[in-house]
Amino acid sequence: MQYPIAIEWGDEHTATGIVFPDIPGAITAGDTVEQAYEMAVEVAHIQLEELASAGKAIPMPGNITEHRQNPEFAGWGWGLVEIDITPYLGKTEKVNVTLPGRVVKQIDQYVSLHGIKSRSAFLTRAALHELERNAK
């Protein structure tokens, strides 16, 4: 999943800060953008692991455009970070799903074009997106 990040640019006197608006507690900083980014990925995984361990729902990525309207992030830069959330969703289970052949071909084309790991990863993303959308 690609999670939006808000970047508060640093200078020679202050660190660069990174916040994941959708992952509670996922806030970090570094002396360089590269350090901040590396630490951000690590802190995102730590926070997601804590949520999963507590039995809480794993938050889905929000919309950057909506986050940019938050006055808390006025003047900040924005980016996306790919975070694999599958380790936090529980043990995998094999299921038998029946889909029309044309849909399977479209899924496979999409997976190939967008560098998604597998058909199962795509279906997981689609299901989580729909579940999150309907939970609001």
PDB file of N, CA and C in Angstrom, residues 5 10 41 60 73 85 102 107:
ATOM      1  N   ILE A   5       2.925  10.584   3.026  1.00  0.00           N
ATOM      2  CA  ILE A   5       3.744  11.127   4.106  1.00  0.00           C
ATOM      3  C   ILE A   5       3.795  12.640   3.951  1.00  0.00           C
ATOM      4  N   GLY A  10      13.828  20.245   6.756  1.00  0.00           N
ATOM      5  CA  GLY A  10      14.770  20.796   7.712  1.00  0.00           C
ATOM      6  C   GLY A  10      15.776  21.702   7.024  1.00  0.00           C
ATOM      7  N   VAL A  41      10.035   4.646   7.444  1.00  0.00           N
ATOM      8  CA  VAL A  41       9.605   3.292   7.065  1.00  0.00           C
ATOM      9  C   VAL A  41       9.656   2.387   8.297  1.00  0.00           C
ATOM     10  N   MET A  60      -5.940   2.109   6.515  1.00  0.00           N
ATOM     11  CA  MET A  60      -5.661   2.172   5.091  1.00  0.00           C
ATOM     12  C   MET A  60      -5.155   3.572   4.732  1.00  0.00           C
ATOM     13  N   PHE A  73      -0.514  20.660   8.462  1.00  0.00           N
ATOM     14  CA  PHE A  73       0.558  20.370   7.516  1.00  0.00           C
ATOM     15  C   PHE A  73       0.770  21.492   6.494  1.00  0.00           C
ATOM     16  N   ILE A  85       1.537  -4.180   4.159  1.00  0.00           N
ATOM     17  CA  ILE A  85       0.781  -4.374   5.403  1.00  0.00           C
ATOM     18  C   ILE A  85       0.358  -5.828   5.612  1.00  0.00           C
ATOM     19  N   ARG A 102     -12.755 -13.191 -17.991  1.00  0.00           N
ATOM     20  CA  ARG A 102     -12.366 -11.853 -18.448  1.00  0.00           C
ATOM     21  C   ARG A 102     -11.879 -10.990 -17.278  1.00  0.00           C
ATOM     22  N   ILE A 107      -7.445  -8.518 -14.130  1.00  0.00           N
ATOM     23  CA  ILE A 107      -6.679  -8.455 -12.881  1.00  0.00           C
ATOM     24  C   ILE A 107      -5.217  -8.759 -13.163  1.00  0.00           C
TER      25      ILE A 107
END
